[in-house]
Amino acid sequence: MDSILQSLEGPVFSTIRPYITPYTSTLPPSIQKPLLNLLTPICYNNLIRDFDPASNPQCVQYAISKAIGLGIVTLSTIVKVPQLIKLLSSQSSKGLSFLSYLLETTAFLCTLAYNFRSGNPFSTYGEIAMIAVQNVLISTLILQYSGKGGWGAVWVAALAAAGYALFNEGIVSPDIMVYLQAATIPLGLASKVPQIIEVARQKSTGQLSAFAIFNYLFGSLARVFTTLSEVNDPLILWGFLGGAALNTVLAAQMVYYWNSGKKGGKSPNTPSKKFYAGGKSPKPKGDPKKRS
């Protein structure tokens, strides 16, 4: 990073600096204040006001991390919408594992409470809240379409009670919260396993959304970068690393089984049948037998 920025200083940064600093140094408060809060005063002065990124590469990395984090949070608002649409249009939960969503949503709830109570920047975990809401909707639909709709209300009520306890320090102490966050690592990893097994068993991705799977993969990889840049917490980092590994497996399954079930071909062991007008097949052509 340092060498790249230094190589750009002469031909790029120093050339355009005199033209943009008159504007960046006099930004109105409505723009300046959000940027100050987002980048910190030191990085704001370095990157925006003075436009001198080569002098502080750490600020460049921090700004990239912030941009990626905000992008992930924004995209997370729709990441599972295609999955919801597929469920509602097909009214089938084939290829989807409720246990997978149960484990993942539970892990998300603990991670959300842990980050919030730790005071971590929202851009480093905000997508968890967005995806958790979508997970609740999807898991409830899975119960509905698998003939267990009555359990949906129980599921939502249990999540609400757990959320109230996790965000309340009077119920769940900070020490216990640390243990719960540590537990989300195996829990989050285990949440992927039932879905991987379900896809392998069905030999089809069924109603699984490719958009959601690949966005999960790219998002988890990006989260490794943002966690390294902004959050000095090995518990959170290892969770994202493990999630990225299993998301890679799901993405590989999505590619492998991409056309499974889409082609209406017959099994190779099934003889083909032909139908003819009148219900009779024509007599085979050939030389008539000679009469003796």
GROMACS .gro file of C-alpha atoms in nm:
model
  292
    1MET     CA    1   0.000   0.000   0.000
    2ASP     CA    2   0.277   0.245   0.096
    3SER     CA    3   0.474   0.192  -0.225
    4ILE     CA    4   0.165   0.226  -0.442
    5LEU     CA    5   0.064   0.554  -0.279
    6GLN     CA    6   0.418   0.690  -0.304
    7SER     CA    7   0.432   0.603  -0.673
    8LEU     CA    8   0.105   0.792  -0.728
    9GLU     CA    9   0.212   1.101  -0.531
   10GLY     CA   10   0.417   1.265  -0.807
   11PRO     CA   11   0.219   1.197  -1.125
   12VAL     CA   12  -0.131   1.202  -0.973
   13PHE     CA   13  -0.185   1.344  -0.624
   14SER     CA   14   0.049   1.643  -0.643
   15THR     CA   15  -0.083   1.731  -0.988
   16ILE     CA   16  -0.451   1.750  -0.897
   17ARG     CA   17  -0.408   1.869  -0.536
   18PRO     CA   18  -0.399   2.245  -0.620
   19TYR     CA   19  -0.724   2.211  -0.812
   20ILE     CA   20  -0.935   2.025  -0.555
   21THR     CA   21  -0.811   2.148  -0.216
   22PRO     CA   22  -0.978   2.491  -0.256
   23TYR     CA   23  -1.307   2.301  -0.259
   24THR     CA   24  -1.234   2.020  -0.013
   25SER     CA   25  -1.098   2.264   0.247
   26THR     CA   26  -1.421   2.466   0.246
   27LEU     CA   27  -1.688   2.196   0.251
   28PRO     CA   28  -2.017   2.301   0.412
   29PRO     CA   29  -2.086   2.170   0.765
   30SER     CA   30  -2.367   1.944   0.638
   31ILE     CA   31  -2.108   1.743   0.442
   32GLN     CA   32  -1.807   1.798   0.665
   33LYS     CA   33  -1.961   1.672   0.989
   34PRO     CA   34  -2.070   1.326   0.863
   35LEU     CA   35  -1.729   1.275   0.701
   36LEU     CA   36  -1.551   1.377   1.022
   37ASN     CA   37  -1.757   1.123   1.218
   38LEU     CA   38  -1.696   0.855   0.960
   39LEU     CA   39  -1.323   0.903   0.900
   40THR     CA   40  -1.203   1.061   1.229
   41PRO     CA   41  -1.056   1.416   1.225
   42ILE     CA   42  -0.701   1.298   1.145
   43CYS     CA   43  -0.801   1.096   0.839
   44TYR     CA   44  -1.052   1.359   0.729
   45ASN     CA   45  -0.780   1.626   0.723
   46ASN     CA   46  -0.538   1.394   0.549
   47LEU     CA   47  -0.767   1.251   0.284
   48ILE     CA   48  -1.026   1.523   0.226
   49ARG     CA   49  -0.911   1.864   0.342
   50ASP     CA   50  -0.541   1.839   0.245
   51PHE     CA   51  -0.576   1.556  -0.009
   52ASP     CA   52  -0.246   1.398   0.088
   53PRO     CA   53  -0.313   1.020   0.105
   54ALA     CA   54   0.050   0.923   0.045
   55SER     CA   55   0.154   1.072   0.379
   56ASN     CA   56  -0.074   0.844   0.580
   57PRO     CA   57  -0.143   0.502   0.422
   58GLN     CA   58  -0.324   0.386   0.738
   59CYS     CA   59  -0.595   0.642   0.669
   60VAL     CA   60  -0.635   0.512   0.314
   61GLN     CA   61  -0.680   0.157   0.443
   62TYR     CA   62  -0.925   0.283   0.706
   63ALA     CA   63  -1.127   0.473   0.442
   64ILE     CA   64  -1.139   0.167   0.215
   65SER     CA   65  -1.257  -0.043   0.508
   66LYS     CA   66  -1.530   0.209   0.587
   67ALA     CA   67  -1.646   0.218   0.224
   68ILE     CA   68  -1.659  -0.163   0.207
   69GLY     CA   69  -1.842  -0.181   0.540
   70LEU     CA   70  -2.106   0.070   0.435
   71GLY     CA   71  -2.144  -0.110   0.103
   72ILE     CA   72  -2.202  -0.441   0.281
   73VAL     CA   73  -2.458  -0.286   0.516
   74THR     CA   74  -2.642  -0.127   0.222
   75LEU     CA   75  -2.642  -0.447   0.016
   76SER     CA   76  -2.755  -0.654   0.314
   77THR     CA   77  -3.095  -0.484   0.305
   78ILE     CA   78  -3.177  -0.681  -0.010
   79VAL     CA   79  -2.934  -0.974   0.002
   80LYS     CA   80  -3.204  -1.229   0.088
   81VAL     CA   81  -3.495  -1.068  -0.094
   82PRO     CA   82  -3.445  -1.304  -0.394
   83GLN     CA   83  -3.465  -1.597  -0.153
   84LEU     CA   84  -3.791  -1.462  -0.011
   85ILE     CA   85  -3.930  -1.413  -0.361
   86LYS     CA   86  -3.838  -1.771  -0.461
   87LEU     CA   87  -4.008  -1.908  -0.150
   88LEU     CA   88  -4.325  -1.706  -0.199
   89SER     CA   89  -4.352  -1.779  -0.572
   90SER     CA   90  -4.287  -2.154  -0.543
   91GLN     CA   91  -4.453  -2.204  -0.203
   92SER     CA   92  -4.198  -2.478  -0.150
   93SER     CA   93  -3.914  -2.505   0.098
   94LYS     CA   94  -3.727  -2.773  -0.098
   95GLY     CA   95  -3.351  -2.744  -0.057
   96LEU     CA   96  -3.376  -2.514   0.246
   97SER     CA   97  -3.289  -2.618   0.600
   98PHE     CA   98  -3.477  -2.461   0.891
   99LEU     CA   99  -3.208  -2.583   1.133
  100SER     CA  100  -2.950  -2.388   0.933
  101TYR     CA  101  -3.152  -2.067   0.965
  102LEU     CA  102  -3.220  -2.132   1.334
  103LEU     CA  103  -2.850  -2.167   1.416
  104GLU     CA  104  -2.745  -1.874   1.198
  105THR     CA  105  -3.009  -1.638   1.337
  106THR     CA  106  -2.919  -1.733   1.693
  107ALA     CA  107  -2.552  -1.663   1.622
  108PHE     CA  108  -2.643  -1.334   1.455
  109LEU     CA  109  -2.847  -1.224   1.755
  110CYS     CA  110  -2.555  -1.287   1.992
  111THR     CA  111  -2.306  -1.115   1.761
  112LEU     CA  112  -2.534  -0.815   1.717
  113ALA     CA  113  -2.572  -0.772   2.094
  114TYR     CA  114  -2.198  -0.823   2.152
  115ASN     CA  115  -2.095  -0.560   1.895
  116PHE     CA  116  -2.357  -0.312   2.012
  117ARG     CA  117  -2.258  -0.347   2.377
  118SER     CA  118  -1.887  -0.331   2.286
  119GLY     CA  119  -1.939   0.003   2.110
  120ASN     CA  120  -1.797  -0.117   1.776
  121PRO     CA  121  -1.867   0.099   1.468
  122PHE     CA  122  -2.203   0.013   1.308
  123SER     CA  123  -2.033  -0.015   0.969
  124THR     CA  124  -1.847  -0.323   1.096
  125TYR     CA  125  -2.157  -0.524   1.188
  126GLY     CA  126  -2.469  -0.344   1.065
  127GLU     CA  127  -2.552  -0.602   0.799
  128ILE     CA  128  -2.606  -0.862   1.073
  129ALA     CA  129  -2.920  -0.680   1.187
  130MET     CA  130  -3.054  -0.653   0.831
  131ILE     CA  131  -2.988  -1.017   0.746
  132ALA     CA  132  -3.126  -1.139   1.080
  133VAL     CA  133  -3.464  -0.979   1.004
  134GLN     CA  134  -3.470  -1.145   0.661
  135ASN     CA  135  -3.368  -1.476   0.819
  136VAL     CA  136  -3.666  -1.462   1.054
  137LEU     CA  137  -3.903  -1.411   0.759
  138ILE     CA  138  -3.744  -1.693   0.556
  139SER     CA  139  -3.733  -1.941   0.843
  140THR     CA  140  -4.098  -1.869   0.926
  141LEU     CA  141  -4.191  -1.937   0.563
  142ILE     CA  142  -3.992  -2.261   0.568
  143LEU     CA  143  -4.200  -2.376   0.866
  144GLN     CA  144  -4.518  -2.267   0.689
  145TYR     CA  145  -4.443  -2.450   0.364
  146SER     CA  146  -4.323  -2.764   0.542
  147GLY     CA  147  -4.654  -2.802   0.726
  148LYS     CA  148  -4.535  -2.662   1.061
  149GLY     CA  149  -4.679  -2.313   1.039
  150GLY     CA  150  -4.796  -2.317   1.400
  151TRP     CA  151  -4.436  -2.317   1.521
  152GLY     CA  152  -4.368  -1.988   1.345
  153ALA     CA  153  -4.520  -1.778   1.625
  154VAL     CA  154  -4.325  -1.977   1.886
  155TRP     CA  155  -4.002  -1.919   1.691
  156VAL     CA  156  -4.053  -1.541   1.664
  157ALA     CA  157  -4.152  -1.510   2.032
  158ALA     CA  158  -3.842  -1.704   2.142
  159LEU     CA  159  -3.618  -1.473   1.937
  160ALA     CA  160  -3.780  -1.163   2.084
  161ALA     CA  161  -3.730  -1.289   2.440
  162ALA     CA  162  -3.368  -1.384   2.370
  163GLY     CA  163  -3.299  -1.044   2.212
  164TYR     CA  164  -3.440  -0.859   2.512
  165ALA     CA  165  -3.215  -1.058   2.747
  166LEU     CA  166  -2.899  -1.021   2.537
  167PHE     CA  167  -2.925  -0.643   2.504
  168ASN     CA  168  -2.999  -0.600   2.875
  169GLU     CA  169  -2.683  -0.594   3.090
  170GLY     CA  170  -2.895  -0.654   3.399
  171ILE     CA  171  -2.990  -0.997   3.262
  172VAL     CA  172  -2.680  -1.100   3.065
  173SER     CA  173  -2.358  -0.969   3.220
  174PRO     CA  174  -2.061  -0.853   3.003
  175ASP     CA  175  -1.859  -1.160   3.109
  176ILE     CA  176  -2.132  -1.397   2.995
  177MET     CA  177  -2.169  -1.193   2.674
  178VAL     CA  178  -1.805  -1.267   2.592
  179TYR     CA  179  -1.866  -1.641   2.633
  180LEU     CA  180  -2.177  -1.620   2.417
  181GLN     CA  181  -1.984  -1.441   2.144
  182ALA     CA  182  -1.718  -1.713   2.158
  183ALA     CA  183  -1.998  -1.969   2.122
  184THR     CA  184  -2.120  -1.801   1.803
  185ILE     CA  185  -1.806  -1.920   1.621
  186PRO     CA  186  -1.897  -2.293   1.631
  187LEU     CA  187  -2.266  -2.201   1.618
  188GLY     CA  188  -2.224  -1.991   1.306
  189LEU     CA  189  -2.012  -2.259   1.142
  190ALA     CA  190  -2.260  -2.529   1.238
  191SER     CA  191  -2.541  -2.324   1.081
  192LYS     CA  192  -2.390  -2.382   0.738
  193VAL     CA  193  -2.351  -2.759   0.778
  194PRO     CA  194  -2.724  -2.857   0.765
  195GLN     CA  195  -2.767  -2.652   0.446
  196ILE     CA  196  -2.459  -2.813   0.288
  197ILE     CA  197  -2.589  -3.160   0.383
  198GLU     CA  198  -2.938  -3.078   0.253
  199VAL     CA  199  -2.803  -2.969  -0.086
  200ALA     CA  200  -2.583  -3.279  -0.107
  201ARG     CA  201  -2.874  -3.506  -0.011
  202GLN     CA  202  -3.113  -3.350  -0.262
  203LYS     CA  203  -2.837  -3.325  -0.526
  204SER     CA  204  -3.002  -2.997  -0.607
  205THR     CA  205  -3.000  -2.644  -0.471
  206GLY     CA  206  -3.382  -2.642  -0.488
  207GLN     CA  207  -3.517  -2.301  -0.384
  208LEU     CA  208  -3.175  -2.181  -0.264
  209SER     CA  209  -3.095  -1.836  -0.406
  210ALA     CA  210  -2.765  -1.798  -0.593
  211PHE     CA  211  -2.775  -1.422  -0.532
  212ALA     CA  212  -2.786  -1.475  -0.155
  213ILE     CA  213  -2.516  -1.744  -0.154
  214PHE     CA  214  -2.260  -1.551  -0.357
  215ASN     CA  215  -2.328  -1.226  -0.175
  216TYR     CA  216  -2.276  -1.412   0.152
  217LEU     CA  217  -1.942  -1.536   0.023
  218PHE     CA  218  -1.819  -1.195  -0.094
  219GLY     CA  219  -1.957  -1.028   0.217
  220SER     CA  220  -1.781  -1.265   0.456
  221LEU     CA  221  -1.451  -1.219   0.271
  222ALA     CA  222  -1.490  -0.842   0.284
  223ARG     CA  223  -1.573  -0.860   0.654
  224VAL     CA  224  -1.237  -1.026   0.719
  225PHE     CA  225  -1.071  -0.715   0.575
  226THR     CA  226  -1.288  -0.465   0.764
  227THR     CA  227  -1.242  -0.653   1.093
  228LEU     CA  228  -0.865  -0.652   1.053
  229SER     CA  229  -0.874  -0.279   0.973
  230GLU     CA  230  -1.119  -0.152   1.235
  231VAL     CA  231  -1.188  -0.408   1.508
  232ASN     CA  232  -0.912  -0.557   1.720
  233ASP     CA  233  -1.110  -0.860   1.833
  234PRO     CA  234  -0.996  -1.216   1.747
  235LEU     CA  235  -1.338  -1.359   1.839
  236ILE     CA  236  -1.508  -1.164   1.563
  237LEU     CA  237  -1.226  -1.227   1.314
  238TRP     CA  238  -1.228  -1.605   1.356
  239GLY     CA  239  -1.603  -1.611   1.314
  240PHE     CA  240  -1.580  -1.436   0.978
  241LEU     CA  241  -1.289  -1.655   0.864
  242GLY     CA  242  -1.481  -1.974   0.940
  243GLY     CA  243  -1.797  -1.840   0.779
  244ALA     CA  244  -1.605  -1.749   0.464
  245ALA     CA  245  -1.468  -2.104   0.439
  246LEU     CA  246  -1.812  -2.269   0.460
  247ASN     CA  247  -1.971  -2.008   0.235
  248THR     CA  248  -1.712  -2.113  -0.021
  249VAL     CA  249  -1.840  -2.472   0.005
  250LEU     CA  250  -2.201  -2.358  -0.048
  251ALA     CA  251  -2.098  -2.146  -0.346
  252ALA     CA  252  -1.915  -2.447  -0.494
  253GLN     CA  253  -2.230  -2.658  -0.450
  254MET     CA  254  -2.434  -2.388  -0.618
  255VAL     CA  255  -2.205  -2.402  -0.921
  256TYR     CA  256  -2.188  -2.784  -0.925
  257TYR     CA  257  -2.565  -2.835  -0.902
  258TRP     CA  258  -2.654  -2.527  -1.110
  259ASN     CA  259  -2.858  -2.712  -1.375
  260SER     CA  260  -2.981  -2.991  -1.151
  261GLY     CA  261  -3.356  -3.031  -1.171
  262LYS     CA  262  -3.394  -2.768  -1.442
  263LYS     CA  263  -3.385  -3.003  -1.736
  264GLY     CA  264  -3.692  -3.211  -1.793
  265GLY     CA  265  -3.499  -3.506  -1.929
  266LYS     CA  266  -3.584  -3.866  -1.852
  267SER     CA  267  -3.377  -4.102  -1.651
  268PRO     CA  268  -3.145  -4.306  -1.873
  269ASN     CA  269  -3.311  -4.626  -1.741
  270THR     CA  270  -3.659  -4.515  -1.841
  271PRO     CA  271  -3.761  -4.639  -2.185
  272SER     CA  272  -3.900  -4.375  -2.414
  273LYS     CA  273  -4.260  -4.406  -2.531
  274LYS     CA  274  -4.407  -4.282  -2.858
  275PHE     CA  275  -4.771  -4.217  -2.921
  276TYR     CA  276  -4.942  -4.232  -3.257
  277ALA     CA  277  -5.275  -4.117  -3.390
  278GLY     CA  278  -5.546  -4.379  -3.352
  279GLY     CA  279  -5.358  -4.547  -3.073
  280LYS     CA  280  -5.180  -4.793  -3.303
  281SER     CA  281  -4.824  -4.792  -3.411
  282PRO     CA  282  -4.758  -4.827  -3.782
  283LYS     CA  283  -4.649  -5.166  -3.911
  284PRO     CA  284  -4.280  -5.193  -3.972
  285LYS     CA  285  -4.177  -5.139  -4.324
  286GLY     CA  286  -4.006  -5.419  -4.511
  287ASP     CA  287  -4.041  -5.672  -4.787
  288PRO     CA  288  -4.358  -5.880  -4.752
  289LYS     CA  289  -4.311  -6.245  -4.695
  290LYS     CA  290  -4.328  -6.442  -5.011
  291ARG     CA  291  -4.606  -6.693  -5.031
  292SER     CA  292  -4.501  -7.042  -5.106
   0.00000   0.00000   0.00000
